[in-house]
Amino acid sequence: MRQLLHRSPASVAGGGRVRGRLWRRGRAASVVLVVLALLAPSAARADTPPARIIDVVGVTWAGAPAPTATPQDVVHTVSTDTIARWQTISGGRVQFSLGQVLPTVTTNVPLPCDASGSQQYLGAVALAAYQRAGITDTSHHYLIEVAANPPGGCIWDGRGIVGQPGSTSGLLVLRDNADPTVIAHELGHNLGLGHSNLERCSGGRADGPWADCPAVEYGSATDLMGNTPRTSPLSAYHQWRLGWLSDLDVAIGNRDETVTLHSVDSPTPPVDAAGHYVPLTRAIFVRDKTAAYWVEFRHADPANGIKQGLVLYRTDPPPASSVSSPIASDAADPTSMNVTTDVWMINLGDWAYPSTTGSPSLAPDTSFTTAFGGATLSAHVNPDGTATVTVHRAGPVVPGAPTWTDASTWRNADAPVTDATLDDGGLAITGFQGEITDASGTRVISVPRSDPSS
């Protein structure tokens, strides 16, 4: 079931990964989760959002040019934009506050542009900055490092370490800018989000096998995890990764049926009199052989150029040979067994990239058929603002769980890590398996689905 396995960048300390953000402007214990079905356990919800403090530090080195963006500029952006933006996007679940401007750190080398070099640089600067400031507990701190422009510049304007969903600390670096969308995007990485990318098939088709459909990094139109300024809600998949949606909010489209789908900006459902979570379906998961899809409904959002209709994302990571990215390391990421942090938006409207015009939505009362013909979807918008989504399956869905291939064959990014016995149909949800590494060693465990009502 390689389509649910994550093609991840290099791991970094703290359970994260460094991801770049391209703009046209210029644990002690580690857990690897293998999805043997649809969903990993949902993150626990807290009634009171945890503290998340944003600190800022300037970074320079001998011979560095004078910066055009200062830590004070970043403080202004954070106080006037970032805090309110994430409060709105998260419905109050993510509440940042402004901390301190720490004394400038002078390093003995310029800021590196490559992923591994920049991750080490971020960590070294953070260690020095917090030690000098006397801050020993950084478990609720996010450090924004404002670096001078290195010799020759970098292709990116910001990099952030991808944290674990639910974490309350993070690191990011800005390359001589205080752009509000860059800052919000990199904080999204710190919170545990990957990119919203684009699937762009040849011959004008909307979808197909990855061999015929380049995966364009950063090219989504829907939210700030692409590289287009957006204030719209995060994708349903990213909301689920953050624990904002429970497993019960996701319908499984593995048979002919109709599903009443609420929009991704619907309010959080209340609990009932007994304190149990009341589900509100805001996503549909569909498999078609090796392709996996998350389906969501969006109302018209003129401010962000999005028309009313369904928005679909692929969540089966493309092989490295299909990745189209201006950052070379993105196309060389090794295969991993983590649940993917990225999504690949399917253009079902008139979205044009990189000109960034149009909308990706599937218009109401029109249909879309998945890559291998296994499912067809259409939506009718109801007077109450919900959408009735019709799911038609071309064949039966067989329950089951895949098994491992021989580990000695895992020699490149495109090598399958599970066998293909279930690739000829959909997959019903049967269970999960996880590999956990801690002080007692590495072992495989069974992972039950979470109960969001508890």
PDB file of N, CA and C in Angstrom, residues 166-204:
ATOM      1  N   GLY A 166       0.593  18.585  17.060  1.00  0.00           N
ATOM      2  CA  GLY A 166       0.383  18.711  18.497  1.00  0.00           C
ATOM      3  C   GLY A 166       1.580  19.251  19.244  1.00  0.00           C
ATOM      4  N   SER A 167       2.747  19.354  18.570  1.00  0.00           N
ATOM      5  CA  SER A 167       3.922  19.896  19.241  1.00  0.00           C
ATOM      6  C   SER A 167       3.730  21.388  19.492  1.00  0.00           C
ATOM      7  N   THR A 168       4.468  21.914  20.439  1.00  0.00           N
ATOM      8  CA  THR A 168       4.296  23.319  20.835  1.00  0.00           C
ATOM      9  C   THR A 168       5.600  24.098  20.739  1.00  0.00           C
ATOM     10  N   SER A 169       6.493  23.684  19.855  1.00  0.00           N
ATOM     11  CA  SER A 169       7.736  24.422  19.654  1.00  0.00           C
ATOM     12  C   SER A 169       8.174  24.243  18.214  1.00  0.00           C
ATOM     13  N   GLY A 170       9.053  25.139  17.757  1.00  0.00           N
ATOM     14  CA  GLY A 170       9.495  25.038  16.379  1.00  0.00           C
ATOM     15  C   GLY A 170      10.585  26.035  16.051  1.00  0.00           C
ATOM     16  N   LEU A 171      11.204  25.818  14.888  1.00  0.00           N
ATOM     17  CA  LEU A 171      12.262  26.697  14.388  1.00  0.00           C
ATOM     18  C   LEU A 171      11.993  27.010  12.926  1.00  0.00           C
ATOM     19  N   LEU A 172      12.241  28.252  12.558  1.00  0.00           N
ATOM     20  CA  LEU A 172      12.187  28.614  11.145  1.00  0.00           C
ATOM     21  C   LEU A 172      13.172  29.736  10.891  1.00  0.00           C
ATOM     22  N   VAL A 173      13.604  29.839   9.635  1.00  0.00           N
ATOM     23  CA  VAL A 173      14.526  30.894   9.249  1.00  0.00           C
ATOM     24  C   VAL A 173      13.932  31.655   8.080  1.00  0.00           C
ATOM     25  N   LEU A 174      14.096  32.957   8.097  1.00  0.00           N
ATOM     26  CA  LEU A 174      13.677  33.825   7.003  1.00  0.00           C
ATOM     27  C   LEU A 174      14.925  34.387   6.333  1.00  0.00           C
ATOM     28  N   ARG A 175      14.953  34.321   5.019  1.00  0.00           N
ATOM     29  CA  ARG A 175      16.088  34.887   4.286  1.00  0.00           C
ATOM     30  C   ARG A 175      15.788  36.348   3.976  1.00  0.00           C
ATOM     31  N   ASP A 176      16.161  37.209   4.917  1.00  0.00           N
ATOM     32  CA  ASP A 176      16.070  38.661   4.758  1.00  0.00           C
ATOM     33  C   ASP A 176      14.705  39.121   4.268  1.00  0.00           C
ATOM     34  N   ASN A 177      13.646  38.698   4.969  1.00  0.00           N
ATOM     35  CA  ASN A 177      12.306  39.204   4.652  1.00  0.00           C
ATOM     36  C   ASN A 177      11.429  39.075   5.880  1.00  0.00           C
ATOM     37  N   ALA A 178      10.320  39.782   5.865  1.00  0.00           N
ATOM     38  CA  ALA A 178       9.324  39.710   6.934  1.00  0.00           C
ATOM     39  C   ALA A 178       7.953  39.502   6.318  1.00  0.00           C
ATOM     40  N   ASP A 179       7.905  38.720   5.229  1.00  0.00           N
ATOM     41  CA  ASP A 179       6.673  38.501   4.487  1.00  0.00           C
ATOM     42  C   ASP A 179       5.656  37.748   5.353  1.00  0.00           C
ATOM     43  N   PRO A 180       4.439  38.260   5.510  1.00  0.00           N
ATOM     44  CA  PRO A 180       3.465  37.618   6.389  1.00  0.00           C
ATOM     45  C   PRO A 180       3.055  36.218   5.942  1.00  0.00           C
ATOM     46  N   THR A 181       2.961  35.991   4.622  1.00  0.00           N
ATOM     47  CA  THR A 181       2.559  34.670   4.162  1.00  0.00           C
ATOM     48  C   THR A 181       3.678  33.658   4.339  1.00  0.00           C
ATOM     49  N   VAL A 182       4.925  34.081   4.126  1.00  0.00           N
ATOM     50  CA  VAL A 182       6.054  33.185   4.362  1.00  0.00           C
ATOM     51  C   VAL A 182       6.094  32.771   5.831  1.00  0.00           C
ATOM     52  N   ILE A 183       5.927  33.719   6.729  1.00  0.00           N
ATOM     53  CA  ILE A 183       5.978  33.413   8.162  1.00  0.00           C
ATOM     54  C   ILE A 183       4.853  32.460   8.543  1.00  0.00           C
ATOM     55  N   ALA A 184       3.636  32.737   8.091  1.00  0.00           N
ATOM     56  CA  ALA A 184       2.502  31.862   8.429  1.00  0.00           C
ATOM     57  C   ALA A 184       2.713  30.459   7.859  1.00  0.00           C
ATOM     58  N   HIS A 185       3.254  30.371   6.639  1.00  0.00           N
ATOM     59  CA  HIS A 185       3.507  29.088   5.983  1.00  0.00           C
ATOM     60  C   HIS A 185       4.540  28.269   6.769  1.00  0.00           C
ATOM     61  N   GLU A 186       5.645  28.897   7.137  1.00  0.00           N
ATOM     62  CA  GLU A 186       6.696  28.169   7.851  1.00  0.00           C
ATOM     63  C   GLU A 186       6.228  27.735   9.236  1.00  0.00           C
ATOM     64  N   LEU A 187       5.418  28.532   9.889  1.00  0.00           N
ATOM     65  CA  LEU A 187       4.837  28.105  11.166  1.00  0.00           C
ATOM     66  C   LEU A 187       3.924  26.907  10.954  1.00  0.00           C
ATOM     67  N   GLY A 188       3.253  26.835   9.784  1.00  0.00           N
ATOM     68  CA  GLY A 188       2.469  25.658   9.461  1.00  0.00           C
ATOM     69  C   GLY A 188       3.327  24.402   9.441  1.00  0.00           C
ATOM     70  N   HIS A 189       4.554  24.506   8.889  1.00  0.00           N
ATOM     71  CA  HIS A 189       5.480  23.376   8.940  1.00  0.00           C
ATOM     72  C   HIS A 189       5.797  23.006  10.392  1.00  0.00           C
ATOM     73  N   ASN A 190       6.098  24.012  11.202  1.00  0.00           N
ATOM     74  CA  ASN A 190       6.393  23.748  12.612  1.00  0.00           C
ATOM     75  C   ASN A 190       5.262  23.017  13.309  1.00  0.00           C
ATOM     76  N   LEU A 191       4.021  23.314  12.906  1.00  0.00           N
ATOM     77  CA  LEU A 191       2.853  22.686  13.525  1.00  0.00           C
ATOM     78  C   LEU A 191       2.635  21.256  13.040  1.00  0.00           C
ATOM     79  N   GLY A 192       3.366  20.845  11.990  1.00  0.00           N
ATOM     80  CA  GLY A 192       3.267  19.469  11.522  1.00  0.00           C
ATOM     81  C   GLY A 192       2.736  19.304  10.112  1.00  0.00           C
ATOM     82  N   LEU A 193       2.630  20.390   9.362  1.00  0.00           N
ATOM     83  CA  LEU A 193       2.043  20.327   8.027  1.00  0.00           C
ATOM     84  C   LEU A 193       3.107  20.289   6.948  1.00  0.00           C
ATOM     85  N   GLY A 194       2.840  19.504   5.905  1.00  0.00           N
ATOM     86  CA  GLY A 194       3.662  19.532   4.717  1.00  0.00           C
ATOM     87  C   GLY A 194       3.093  20.523   3.722  1.00  0.00           C
ATOM     88  N   HIS A 195       3.423  20.338   2.464  1.00  0.00           N
ATOM     89  CA  HIS A 195       2.979  21.273   1.433  1.00  0.00           C
ATOM     90  C   HIS A 195       1.662  20.853   0.788  1.00  0.00           C
ATOM     91  N   SER A 196       0.969  21.835   0.274  1.00  0.00           N
ATOM     92  CA  SER A 196      -0.150  21.613  -0.633  1.00  0.00           C
ATOM     93  C   SER A 196       0.417  21.764  -2.040  1.00  0.00           C
ATOM     94  N   ASN A 197       0.579  20.645  -2.719  1.00  0.00           N
ATOM     95  CA  ASN A 197       1.203  20.616  -4.030  1.00  0.00           C
ATOM     96  C   ASN A 197       0.144  20.488  -5.126  1.00  0.00           C
ATOM     97  N   LEU A 198       0.574  20.266  -6.336  1.00  0.00           N
ATOM     98  CA  LEU A 198      -0.327  20.204  -7.487  1.00  0.00           C
ATOM     99  C   LEU A 198      -0.034  18.972  -8.320  1.00  0.00           C
ATOM    100  N   GLU A 199      -1.092  18.268  -8.715  1.00  0.00           N
ATOM    101  CA  GLU A 199      -0.960  17.212  -9.715  1.00  0.00           C
ATOM    102  C   GLU A 199      -1.303  17.816 -11.075  1.00  0.00           C
ATOM    103  N   ARG A 200      -0.375  17.719 -12.021  1.00  0.00           N
ATOM    104  CA  ARG A 200      -0.611  18.320 -13.337  1.00  0.00           C
ATOM    105  C   ARG A 200      -0.318  17.267 -14.404  1.00  0.00           C
ATOM    106  N   CYS A 201      -1.380  16.700 -14.956  1.00  0.00           N
ATOM    107  CA  CYS A 201      -1.242  15.588 -15.899  1.00  0.00           C
ATOM    108  C   CYS A 201      -1.031  16.081 -17.326  1.00  0.00           C
ATOM    109  N   SER A 202      -0.471  15.220 -18.141  1.00  0.00           N
ATOM    110  CA  SER A 202      -0.256  15.551 -19.547  1.00  0.00           C
ATOM    111  C   SER A 202      -1.563  15.409 -20.316  1.00  0.00           C
ATOM    112  N   GLY A 203      -1.628  16.036 -21.470  1.00  0.00           N
ATOM    113  CA  GLY A 203      -2.784  15.905 -22.344  1.00  0.00           C
ATOM    114  C   GLY A 203      -4.049  16.550 -21.834  1.00  0.00           C
ATOM    115  N   GLY A 204      -3.934  17.453 -20.875  1.00  0.00           N
ATOM    116  CA  GLY A 204      -5.105  18.142 -20.358  1.00  0.00           C
ATOM    117  C   GLY A 204      -5.972  17.322 -19.427  1.00  0.00           C
TER     118      GLY A 204
END
